[in-house]
CSV table of C-alpha atoms in Angstrom, one decimal:
chain,number,residue,atom,x,y,z
A,1,MET,CA,105.9,118.6,97.0
A,2,ILE,CA,107.6,120.7,94.6
A,3,TYR,CA,111.4,120.5,93.2
A,4,LEU,CA,113.1,122.9,91.0
A,5,GLY,CA,115.6,121.4,88.4
A,6,ILE,CA,118.3,124.1,87.1
A,7,ASP,CA,120.4,124.0,84.0
A,8,CYS,CA,123.2,126.1,83.3
A,9,GLY,CA,124.4,125.9,79.8
A,10,THR,CA,126.9,127.6,77.6
A,11,GLN,CA,123.8,129.1,75.9
A,12,SER,CA,121.3,129.8,78.3
A,13,THR,CA,120.1,129.0,81.8
A,14,LYS,CA,116.9,127.1,82.6
A,15,THR,CA,114.6,126.5,85.3
A,16,ILE,CA,111.6,123.9,85.7
A,17,ALA,CA,109.3,123.1,88.5
A,18,LEU,CA,108.3,119.5,89.1
A,19,ASP,CA,105.4,118.4,91.0
A,20,GLY,CA,106.7,115.1,93.2
A,21,ASP,CA,103.4,113.7,93.4
A,22,THR,CA,102.4,113.8,89.6
A,23,GLY,CA,105.7,113.8,88.0
A,24,LYS,CA,104.6,116.8,85.6
A,25,ILE,CA,106.5,119.7,84.8
A,26,ILE,CA,104.3,122.4,86.1
A,27,ALA,CA,106.5,125.6,85.5
A,28,SER,CA,109.4,126.8,83.4
A,29,ALA,CA,111.7,129.8,82.4
A,30,ALA,CA,114.5,130.2,80.4
A,31,GLN,CA,116.9,132.9,80.0
A,32,ASN,CA,120.0,133.4,77.4
A,33,TYR,CA,123.3,134.8,77.2
A,34,GLU,CA,126.4,134.6,75.1
A,35,VAL,CA,130.2,133.7,75.5
A,36,LEU,CA,132.6,136.8,75.6
A,37,PRO,CA,133.2,138.3,72.4
A,38,GLY,CA,136.4,139.2,70.9
A,39,LEU,CA,139.1,136.5,72.4
A,40,PRO,CA,141.4,134.7,70.3
A,41,PRO,CA,140.6,131.5,68.5
A,42,GLY,CA,140.5,129.0,70.8
A,43,HIS,CA,139.5,130.8,73.7
A,44,MET,CA,135.9,130.4,75.0
A,45,GLU,CA,134.7,132.2,78.5
A,46,GLN,CA,131.7,133.6,80.2
A,47,HIS,CA,131.6,135.5,83.4
A,48,PRO,CA,129.6,133.4,86.4
A,49,ALA,CA,127.8,136.2,87.2
A,50,ILE,CA,125.8,135.9,84.1
A,51,TRP,CA,125.2,132.3,85.7
A,52,ILE,CA,123.8,133.9,88.7
A,53,GLU,CA,122.1,136.3,87.4
A,54,ALA,CA,120.0,134.3,84.9
A,55,MET,CA,119.5,131.4,87.7
A,56,ASP,CA,117.9,133.8,89.8
A,57,ALA,CA,115.7,135.5,87.2
A,58,THR,CA,114.4,131.9,85.8
A,59,ILE,CA,113.7,131.1,89.4
A,60,GLN,CA,111.9,134.3,90.2
A,61,LYS,CA,109.8,133.6,87.1
A,62,VAL,CA,108.8,129.9,88.0
A,63,LEU,CA,107.8,130.9,91.3
A,64,GLU,CA,105.6,133.5,90.0
A,65,ILE,CA,104.1,131.1,87.7
A,66,LEU,CA,103.7,129.0,90.8
A,67,GLY,CA,102.0,131.6,92.9
A,68,THR,CA,101.0,130.3,96.4
A,69,ARG,CA,102.5,127.3,95.4
A,70,ARG,CA,105.8,128.3,96.1
A,71,ARG,CA,105.7,127.4,99.8
A,72,GLU,CA,105.6,123.8,98.6
A,73,VAL,CA,108.8,123.9,97.1
A,74,ARG,CA,111.2,121.2,99.2
A,75,GLY,CA,114.4,121.0,96.9
A,76,ILE,CA,116.4,122.5,94.4
A,77,GLY,CA,118.8,120.6,92.1
A,78,VAL,CA,121.5,122.3,89.5
A,79,SER,CA,122.8,120.8,86.4
A,80,GLY,CA,126.3,122.8,85.0
A,81,GLN,CA,127.9,122.6,81.8
A,82,GLN,CA,130.7,120.2,82.3
A,83,HIS,CA,134.8,121.1,82.6
A,84,GLY,CA,134.6,124.8,83.3
A,85,PHE,CA,137.2,126.6,85.5
A,86,VAL,CA,135.9,128.9,88.0
A,87,ALA,CA,138.8,130.5,90.0
A,88,LEU,CA,137.7,132.1,93.4
A,89,ASP,CA,140.2,134.1,95.6
A,90,ASP,CA,140.2,133.7,99.6
A,91,ALA,CA,137.1,136.2,99.7
A,92,ALA,CA,135.0,133.9,97.5
A,93,GLN,CA,135.1,136.4,94.9
A,94,VAL,CA,135.6,135.3,91.0
A,95,ILE,CA,139.0,136.0,90.2
A,96,ARG,CA,138.7,136.0,86.1
A,97,PRO,CA,135.9,134.6,83.6
A,98,ALA,CA,135.3,131.3,83.5
A,99,LYS,CA,137.2,128.9,80.7
A,100,LEU,CA,134.6,126.8,79.4
A,101,TRP,CA,134.4,123.2,78.2
A,102,CYS,CA,134.6,124.3,74.5
A,103,ASP,CA,137.6,126.0,75.1
A,104,THR,CA,140.4,124.6,73.4
A,105,SER,CA,143.4,126.9,74.1
A,106,THR,CA,145.2,124.6,76.0
A,107,VAL,CA,147.3,122.7,73.9
A,108,GLU,CA,150.5,123.2,75.1
A,109,GLU,CA,149.3,122.7,78.9
A,110,CYS,CA,148.2,119.3,77.7
A,111,ASP,CA,151.4,118.5,75.9
A,112,LEU,CA,153.2,119.5,79.2
A,113,PHE,CA,151.5,117.0,81.5
A,114,ARG,CA,152.1,114.0,78.7
A,115,ALA,CA,155.3,114.9,78.7
A,116,HIS,CA,156.0,114.9,82.2
A,117,PHE,CA,153.8,111.7,83.2
A,118,GLY,CA,155.0,109.7,79.9
A,119,GLY,CA,152.1,109.9,78.0
A,120,PRO,CA,148.3,109.5,77.8
A,121,GLN,CA,148.4,106.3,79.4
A,122,PHE,CA,149.1,107.3,82.8
A,123,PHE,CA,146.1,109.7,82.8
A,124,ILE,CA,143.8,106.8,81.5
A,125,GLU,CA,144.4,104.7,84.3
A,126,ARG,CA,144.1,107.2,86.9
A,127,VAL,CA,141.5,109.7,86.0
A,128,GLY,CA,139.6,107.6,83.2
A,129,LEU,CA,140.7,109.8,80.2
A,130,ASP,CA,143.4,111.5,78.6
A,131,MET,CA,144.4,115.0,79.2
A,132,LEU,CA,142.9,116.8,76.3
A,133,PRO,CA,141.9,120.5,75.6
A,134,GLY,CA,138.7,121.4,77.5
A,135,PHE,CA,138.9,118.9,80.5
A,136,THR,CA,139.7,121.7,83.7
A,137,ALA,CA,142.8,120.5,84.7
A,138,PRO,CA,144.8,122.0,81.8
A,139,LYS,CA,142.7,125.2,82.2
A,140,ILE,CA,144.3,125.5,85.9
A,141,LEU,CA,147.9,124.9,84.7
A,142,TRP,CA,147.4,127.6,81.8
A,143,LEU,CA,146.3,130.1,84.6
A,144,LYS,CA,149.5,129.5,86.2
A,145,ARG,CA,151.5,129.7,83.2
A,146,HIS,CA,149.9,132.7,81.2
A,147,GLU,CA,148.2,134.7,84.3
A,148,PRO,CA,150.5,134.3,87.2
A,149,GLU,CA,149.1,137.2,88.9
A,150,ASN,CA,145.6,135.7,89.0
A,151,PHE,CA,146.8,132.2,89.9
A,152,ALA,CA,148.5,133.6,92.9
A,153,LYS,CA,145.0,134.9,94.3
A,154,LEU,CA,143.8,131.5,93.7
A,155,ALA,CA,142.0,129.9,96.7
A,156,MET,CA,139.3,127.7,95.2
A,157,VAL,CA,138.8,125.8,92.2
A,158,LEU,CA,135.0,124.9,91.6
A,159,LEU,CA,132.9,123.9,88.2
A,160,PRO,CA,129.8,125.7,87.0
A,161,HIS,CA,127.1,123.9,88.9
A,162,ASP,CA,129.3,124.1,92.3
A,163,TYR,CA,129.8,127.7,92.0
A,164,LEU,CA,125.9,128.0,91.7
A,165,ASN,CA,125.4,125.5,94.5
A,166,PHE,CA,127.8,128.1,96.3
A,167,HIS,CA,125.5,130.3,95.5
A,168,LEU,CA,122.5,128.9,96.9
A,169,THR,CA,124.1,127.4,100.2
A,170,GLY,CA,127.2,129.1,100.7
A,171,LYS,CA,128.9,125.5,101.0
A,172,PHE,CA,131.9,124.3,98.7
A,173,ARG,CA,131.8,120.9,97.5
A,174,MET,CA,131.9,118.6,94.5
A,175,GLU,CA,130.1,115.5,93.7
A,176,TYR,CA,132.0,112.4,92.0
A,177,GLY,CA,130.4,112.6,88.6
A,178,ASP,CA,131.2,116.2,87.5
A,179,ALA,CA,134.3,116.2,89.5
A,180,SER,CA,135.2,113.2,87.3
A,181,GLY,CA,135.1,115.8,84.1
A,182,THR,CA,138.2,117.7,85.6
A,183,ALA,CA,140.9,115.0,84.7
A,184,LEU,CA,141.9,115.3,88.5
A,185,LEU,CA,139.6,112.4,90.1
A,186,ASN,CA,141.1,109.0,90.4
A,187,VAL,CA,137.9,107.5,88.9
A,188,ARG,CA,138.0,104.3,90.5
A,189,ARG,CA,139.2,105.3,93.9
A,190,ARG,CA,136.9,108.5,94.0
A,191,ILE,CA,139.5,110.9,95.4
A,192,TRP,CA,141.6,113.7,94.1
A,193,GLU,CA,144.8,112.3,92.2
A,194,SER,CA,147.5,114.3,94.1
A,195,GLU,CA,150.5,113.6,91.6
A,196,ILE,CA,148.3,115.5,89.0
A,197,LEU,CA,147.3,118.3,91.2
A,198,GLU,CA,151.1,118.7,92.7
A,199,PHE,CA,152.4,118.7,89.3
A,200,ILE,CA,150.2,121.8,88.4
A,201,ASP,CA,151.3,123.3,91.4
A,202,PRO,CA,152.3,122.0,95.0
A,203,SER,CA,149.4,124.6,96.7
A,204,LEU,CA,146.6,123.2,94.6
A,205,PRO,CA,145.6,119.9,96.7
A,206,GLU,CA,144.4,122.6,99.4
A,207,LYS,CA,142.6,124.6,96.7
A,208,MET,CA,140.1,121.5,95.8
A,209,PRO,CA,136.8,121.4,97.7
A,210,PRO,CA,135.9,118.5,99.7
A,211,VAL,CA,134.5,115.9,96.8
A,212,GLY,CA,131.8,113.0,97.5
A,213,SER,CA,128.7,111.0,97.0
A,214,ALA,CA,125.8,112.8,94.9
A,215,ARG,CA,123.5,111.3,97.2
A,216,ALA,CA,124.5,113.4,99.7
A,217,ALA,CA,122.7,116.9,99.8
A,218,VAL,CA,125.2,120.1,100.0
A,219,GLY,CA,122.8,121.7,102.6
A,220,LEU,CA,119.9,124.1,102.9
A,221,LEU,CA,119.1,127.1,100.9
A,222,LYS,CA,120.4,130.2,102.4
A,223,PRO,CA,118.1,131.9,104.7
A,224,GLU,CA,118.2,135.2,103.1
A,225,LEU,CA,117.5,133.5,99.4
A,226,VAL,CA,114.2,131.9,101.5
A,227,ALA,CA,113.3,135.0,102.5
A,228,ARG,CA,113.8,136.7,99.0
A,229,TRP,CA,111.6,133.9,97.5
A,230,ASN,CA,109.1,133.6,99.9
A,231,LEU,CA,110.2,129.8,100.3
A,232,SER,CA,109.7,127.5,103.2
A,233,ARG,CA,112.8,127.5,105.5
A,234,GLU,CA,113.5,123.6,104.7
A,235,VAL,CA,114.4,124.0,101.1
A,236,GLY,CA,117.2,121.4,100.5
A,237,VAL,CA,119.9,121.7,97.7
A,238,SER,CA,120.9,118.2,96.4
A,239,ALA,CA,124.2,117.5,95.2
A,240,GLY,CA,123.5,118.4,91.6
A,241,GLY,CA,126.2,117.2,88.8
A,242,GLY,CA,127.3,117.7,85.2
A,243,ASP,CA,124.4,118.2,82.3
A,244,ASN,CA,125.5,114.7,80.9
A,245,MET,CA,125.3,113.3,84.5
A,246,MET,CA,122.0,114.9,85.1
A,247,GLY,CA,120.9,114.2,81.6
A,248,ALA,CA,121.5,110.4,82.6
A,249,ILE,CA,119.0,110.5,85.4
A,250,GLY,CA,116.5,112.9,83.1
A,251,THR,CA,116.3,110.2,80.4
A,252,GLY,CA,116.1,106.9,82.4
A,253,ASN,CA,119.6,106.4,81.5
A,254,VAL,CA,120.2,104.3,84.8
A,255,VAL,CA,120.2,100.8,83.7
A,256,PRO,CA,122.4,98.5,81.7
A,257,GLY,CA,121.6,98.9,77.8
A,258,ARG,CA,120.4,102.4,77.5
A,259,VAL,CA,122.3,105.0,75.7
A,260,THR,CA,121.2,108.7,75.6
A,261,ALA,CA,122.6,110.6,72.6
A,262,SER,CA,122.2,114.3,72.8
A,263,LEU,CA,121.9,116.1,69.4
A,264,GLY,CA,122.4,120.0,70.7
A,265,THR,CA,125.2,122.6,70.0
A,266,SER,CA,127.7,119.8,70.5
A,267,GLY,CA,126.9,116.3,71.0
A,268,THR,CA,127.1,113.6,73.5
A,269,ILE,CA,126.7,109.6,73.5
A,270,TYR,CA,126.7,107.9,77.1
A,271,ALA,CA,125.8,105.1,78.5
A,272,TYR,CA,125.3,103.6,82.3
A,273,SER,CA,127.5,101.1,83.9
A,274,ASP,CA,128.3,99.5,87.0
A,275,LYS,CA,131.9,99.1,86.9
A,276,PRO,CA,134.5,101.8,85.5
A,277,ILE,CA,135.4,101.9,81.9
A,278,THR,CA,138.7,102.4,80.7
A,279,ASP,CA,139.4,103.2,77.1
A,280,PHE,CA,143.2,103.0,76.5
A,281,LYS,CA,142.8,104.7,72.9
A,282,GLY,CA,141.7,107.7,75.4
A,283,GLU,CA,138.6,108.4,73.2
A,284,VAL,CA,135.6,107.4,75.7
A,285,ALA,CA,135.8,109.2,78.9
A,286,GLY,CA,135.3,107.1,82.0
A,287,PHE,CA,133.5,109.4,83.8
A,288,CYS,CA,131.5,108.7,87.4
A,289,ASP,CA,127.9,109.3,87.1
A,290,SER,CA,125.6,110.9,89.5
A,291,THR,CA,124.3,107.9,91.2
A,292,ASP,CA,127.7,106.2,92.5
A,293,ALA,CA,127.7,104.2,89.4
A,294,TRP,CA,129.7,105.3,86.1
A,295,LEU,CA,129.1,107.0,82.8
A,296,PRO,CA,131.2,106.5,79.7
A,297,LEU,CA,131.0,109.0,77.4
A,298,ILE,CA,132.2,110.7,74.1
A,299,CYS,CA,131.6,114.2,73.1
A,300,THR,CA,131.7,115.7,69.9
A,301,MET,CA,131.6,119.7,69.0
A,302,ASN,CA,129.8,120.1,65.9
A,303,VAL,CA,126.2,118.8,65.9
A,304,THR,CA,123.5,121.5,65.4
A,305,VAL,CA,126.4,124.2,64.8
A,306,ALA,CA,126.8,122.0,61.7
A,307,THR,CA,123.1,121.7,60.6
A,308,GLU,CA,122.3,125.2,61.5
A,309,ALA,CA,125.2,126.6,59.3
A,310,VAL,CA,124.0,124.6,56.3
A,311,ARG,CA,120.0,125.8,57.2
A,312,ASN,CA,121.2,129.5,57.2
A,313,LEU,CA,123.6,128.9,54.1
A,314,PHE,CA,120.3,128.0,51.8
A,315,GLY,CA,117.8,130.4,54.0
A,316,TRP,CA,115.7,127.6,54.9
A,317,SER,CA,113.4,127.5,57.8
A,318,VAL,CA,113.8,124.1,60.2
A,319,ARG,CA,110.8,122.8,58.5
A,320,GLU,CA,112.3,123.4,55.0
A,321,LEU,CA,115.7,121.9,56.0
A,322,ASP,CA,114.0,118.6,57.3
A,323,ALA,CA,111.8,118.3,54.0
A,324,ALA,CA,115.0,119.1,51.8
A,325,ILE,CA,116.8,116.0,53.8
A,326,GLU,CA,113.9,113.8,53.4
A,327,SER,CA,113.8,114.3,49.9
A,328,ALA,CA,117.5,113.4,49.8
A,329,PRO,CA,118.6,109.5,49.6
A,330,ALA,CA,120.4,108.0,52.3
A,331,GLY,CA,123.9,108.1,51.7
A,332,SER,CA,123.5,111.4,50.2
A,333,ALA,CA,124.4,110.4,46.4
A,334,GLY,CA,127.9,109.6,47.6
A,335,LEU,CA,128.9,113.1,49.5
A,336,VAL,CA,130.4,112.6,52.8
A,337,PHE,CA,130.7,115.7,55.2
A,338,LEU,CA,133.5,115.5,58.0
A,339,PRO,CA,131.7,118.1,60.6
A,340,TYR,CA,134.9,119.5,62.2
A,341,LEU,CA,133.9,123.1,62.1
A,342,HIS,CA,135.0,124.0,65.7
A,343,GLY,CA,137.7,121.2,65.7
A,344,GLU,CA,137.0,118.4,67.4
A,345,ARG,CA,137.1,116.4,71.0
A,346,THR,CA,136.4,112.8,69.6
A,347,PRO,CA,138.7,112.2,68.0
A,348,ASN,CA,141.0,114.7,69.2
A,349,LEU,CA,141.5,117.0,66.3
A,350,PRO,CA,141.3,120.7,68.1
A,351,GLY,CA,142.6,122.1,64.8
A,352,GLY,CA,140.2,120.4,62.7
A,353,SER,CA,137.9,122.0,60.3
A,354,GLY,CA,135.1,120.7,57.7
A,355,VAL,CA,135.4,118.8,55.0
A,356,PHE,CA,132.9,117.9,52.0
A,357,HIS,CA,134.5,114.7,50.1
A,358,GLY,CA,132.8,113.0,46.9
A,359,LEU,CA,131.6,116.3,45.3
A,360,THR,CA,130.5,115.9,41.4
A,361,THR,CA,128.2,117.6,39.4
A,362,GLY,CA,125.3,115.7,40.1
A,363,ASN,CA,125.7,115.7,43.7
A,364,MET,CA,126.5,119.3,44.5
A,365,LYS,CA,122.7,120.1,45.3
A,366,PRO,CA,121.5,121.8,48.4
A,367,ALA,CA,119.3,118.9,49.7
A,368,LEU,CA,122.2,116.4,49.3
A,369,LEU,CA,124.6,118.8,51.0
A,370,ALA,CA,122.4,119.5,53.9
A,371,ARG,CA,121.6,115.5,54.3
A,372,ALA,CA,125.5,114.8,53.9
A,373,VAL,CA,126.0,117.3,57.0
A,374,MET,CA,123.4,115.8,59.0
A,375,GLU,CA,124.5,112.3,57.9
A,376,GLY,CA,127.9,113.4,58.9
A,377,VAL,CA,127.3,114.9,62.4
A,378,THR,CA,125.7,111.4,63.2
A,379,PHE,CA,128.3,109.7,62.1
A,380,GLY,CA,130.9,111.5,64.2
A,381,LEU,CA,128.4,110.3,67.1
A,382,ALA,CA,128.5,106.5,65.9
A,383,TYR,CA,132.2,106.6,65.8
A,384,GLY,CA,131.6,106.7,69.6
A,385,LEU,CA,128.9,104.5,70.1
A,386,GLU,CA,131.0,101.5,68.0
A,387,ARG,CA,133.9,102.5,70.6
A,388,MET,CA,131.5,101.9,73.4
A,389,ARG,CA,130.4,98.7,72.0
A,390,GLU,CA,134.1,97.5,71.8
A,391,LEU,CA,134.4,98.1,75.4
A,392,GLY,CA,131.7,96.1,76.4
A,393,ILE,CA,128.7,98.5,76.6
A,394,SER,CA,125.6,96.8,74.9
A,395,PRO,CA,123.1,99.5,73.5
A,396,VAL,CA,119.4,98.1,73.3
A,397,GLU,CA,118.1,101.2,72.8
A,398,ILE,CA,119.1,105.1,71.9
A,399,ARG,CA,117.5,107.6,73.9
A,400,LEU,CA,117.7,111.2,72.1
A,401,THR,CA,117.6,114.7,73.6
A,402,GLY,CA,118.5,118.0,72.4
A,403,GLY,CA,117.1,120.1,69.7
A,404,GLY,CA,118.0,117.7,66.9
A,405,SER,CA,115.8,114.9,68.7
A,406,GLN,CA,112.5,117.1,67.5
A,407,SER,CA,113.4,116.4,63.8
A,408,ALA,CA,111.5,113.0,62.7
A,409,VAL,CA,114.2,112.8,59.4
A,410,TRP,CA,117.0,113.0,62.0
A,411,ARG,CA,115.6,110.4,64.2
A,412,GLN,CA,115.1,108.0,61.5
A,413,ILE,CA,118.6,108.7,60.1
A,414,CYS,CA,120.0,107.7,63.7
A,415,ALA,CA,118.2,104.7,64.0
A,416,ASP,CA,119.6,103.9,60.6
A,417,ILE,CA,123.3,105.1,61.3
A,418,PHE,CA,123.4,103.4,65.2
A,419,ASN,CA,121.3,100.2,64.0
A,420,ARG,CA,118.9,100.7,66.9
A,421,ARG,CA,115.6,101.8,68.1
A,422,VAL,CA,115.6,105.4,68.9
A,423,VAL,CA,113.1,106.9,71.1
A,424,THR,CA,112.6,110.3,72.6
A,425,LEU,CA,111.4,111.5,75.8
A,426,ALA,CA,108.0,113.4,76.9
A,427,GLU,CA,110.2,115.5,78.5
A,428,THR,CA,112.6,117.5,76.4
A,429,GLU,CA,114.7,119.2,79.3
A,430,GLY,CA,116.6,116.3,80.4
A,431,ALA,CA,119.3,117.8,82.3
A,432,ALA,CA,116.7,119.8,84.1
A,433,LEU,CA,114.6,117.4,84.8
A,434,GLY,CA,117.5,115.2,86.2
A,435,ALA,CA,118.5,117.8,88.6
A,436,ALA,CA,114.8,118.0,89.8
A,437,ILE,CA,114.6,114.5,90.5
A,438,GLN,CA,118.2,114.3,92.1
A,439,ALA,CA,116.5,117.0,94.3
A,440,LEU,CA,113.3,114.8,95.1
A,441,ALA,CA,115.6,112.0,96.0
A,442,ALA,CA,117.8,113.9,98.2
A,443,VAL,CA,114.4,115.0,100.1
A,444,GLN,CA,112.2,111.9,99.7
A,445,THR,CA,114.9,109.0,100.7
A,446,THR,CA,112.6,106.3,100.5
A,447,LYS,CA,114.0,105.0,97.3
A,448,PRO,CA,117.3,105.8,95.1
A,449,VAL,CA,117.8,108.3,92.7
A,450,ASN,CA,117.3,105.5,90.2
A,451,GLU,CA,114.0,103.9,91.1
A,452,TRP,CA,112.8,107.9,91.3
A,453,SER,CA,114.3,108.3,87.4
A,454,ALA,CA,112.5,105.0,86.4
A,455,SER,CA,109.1,106.2,87.5
A,456,MET,CA,109.2,109.5,86.7
A,457,VAL,CA,110.9,109.7,82.9
A,458,GLN,CA,108.5,108.7,80.4
A,459,ILE,CA,109.4,108.1,76.4
A,460,ASN,CA,107.2,109.7,73.9
A,461,PRO,CA,105.6,106.8,71.9
A,462,ASP,CA,104.7,108.8,68.9
A,463,GLN,CA,108.3,109.7,68.1
A,464,THR,CA,109.9,106.0,67.9
A,465,ALA,CA,112.0,105.6,65.0
A,466,GLU,CA,113.0,101.5,64.1
A,467,PRO,CA,116.0,100.9,61.9
A,468,ASP,CA,115.8,100.0,58.7
A,469,GLY,CA,117.6,97.3,57.2
A,470,LYS,CA,118.5,98.2,53.7
A,471,ALA,CA,119.5,101.6,55.3
A,472,CYS,CA,121.5,100.6,57.9
A,473,LEU,CA,123.6,98.3,55.4
A,474,GLY,CA,124.1,101.0,53.1
A,475,TYR,CA,125.6,103.2,56.0
A,476,VAL,CA,127.9,100.7,57.0
A,477,GLU,CA,130.1,101.3,53.8
A,478,VAL,CA,129.4,105.1,54.2
A,479,ARG,CA,130.7,105.1,57.9
A,480,GLU,CA,133.7,103.1,57.0
A,481,LYS,CA,134.3,105.7,54.4
A,482,PHE,CA,134.0,108.6,57.0
A,483,ASN,CA,136.4,107.0,59.3
A,484,ALA,CA,138.8,106.2,56.7
A,485,LEU,CA,138.7,109.8,55.5
A,486,THR,CA,139.2,111.3,58.9
A,487,GLN,CA,142.2,109.2,60.0
A,488,ALA,CA,143.7,110.0,56.3
A,489,LEU,CA,143.6,113.6,56.7
A,490,ALA,CA,144.4,113.7,60.2
A,491,ARG,CA,147.8,111.8,59.6
A,492,GLN,CA,148.6,114.1,57.0
A,493,LYS,CA,147.7,117.1,59.3
A,494,PHE,CA,145.1,118.4,57.0
A,495,LEU,CA,142.6,118.1,59.8
């Protein structure tokens, strides 16, 4: 049988077809799109219609590749960018463009939350994370404060992947993993946190969808889509989840000791945990995962954003960028780069900017500048990994995903800065693969999704990087300087 995995991101939507018998990806398609132009600084939005258009188009392309085998499709799973706010009216129509995970326009709303509830500790204890710009809850309050006429129309709150599930099935539902990224879900009790909902508005609890286990499917594909795509009548749609939750399944991060690091436009570090993780500093988000366990996670907003900026600055190809960085020494001859070009989420610096520190006439060279940028974004992720260690997560192996994982020099920098073995996966589309594996597990219920993931996900043995002891030792000192610079500039409000 065949299972479709869909990954709806900020820049594109991808659909893959997984052969459930061989574990091979037998078809794939992608469609790109942009965020809405011309918005004020800090505002990042997309209209959900472009996600639907891209999903339908990529499914159609994949089915064309499958040909007559399309009748073997038995399940569909959807991965979606987390935290986006899709507002529907009572006719299930989108009220306004969705505010995205990278939208930082809600600083005032976060301050109002903290003032009312006495600071961040309330939120960390109840919903597993501090109330920060980017999460869904402050976006809903923003709508009420800034667009009351649209808030008056609000009848249903959905996340991006839930909206795609609604398009596929006609049903409203959230699962624990993606719901925990709203800052509205009690991550221990796995129920909506009524005090936070009612602070936003007394009517909000009735506008939240049912929330439940990711092990339960949403339902069957709508008959009109079955007919349009000429599929079997018994195509199930699994619960799906946030891109990080699906990425965990698609990278085999379903047992203790494995950590996934995503080197994409933004960056994430996350790990499997069989118990809730509470970070009272509010830096590690204590998310639920999509296997009914937990997924402690940190997110940074500047990864390939920064490396692409320096590549374009010097007019290099990707290969030329890697060659230049490989020619430069570890530590970049004293250059340290703070990569907060778009502000930052971890640490919480929504108004931050990038900084080169330690420039001299001797190290102001393209290769050293480029290496400092790549090291800087990796130190940003290492900051979160170290915090996870402090909370009891013991990483044995780092599984790299995202576009940056294809760089051999970056893999080695990660191994040396993280001081752990680094591997990549045979299938690079981790979130889409995780969604397809979840769909398989929802149909073939002989074993849980964790076991399906373990049997389906394969590492790439040719892209393993082992830490170099000398480089690891040198990077400890540079990382300490990186962290001290960040803290000092933040205290003086220069970041």
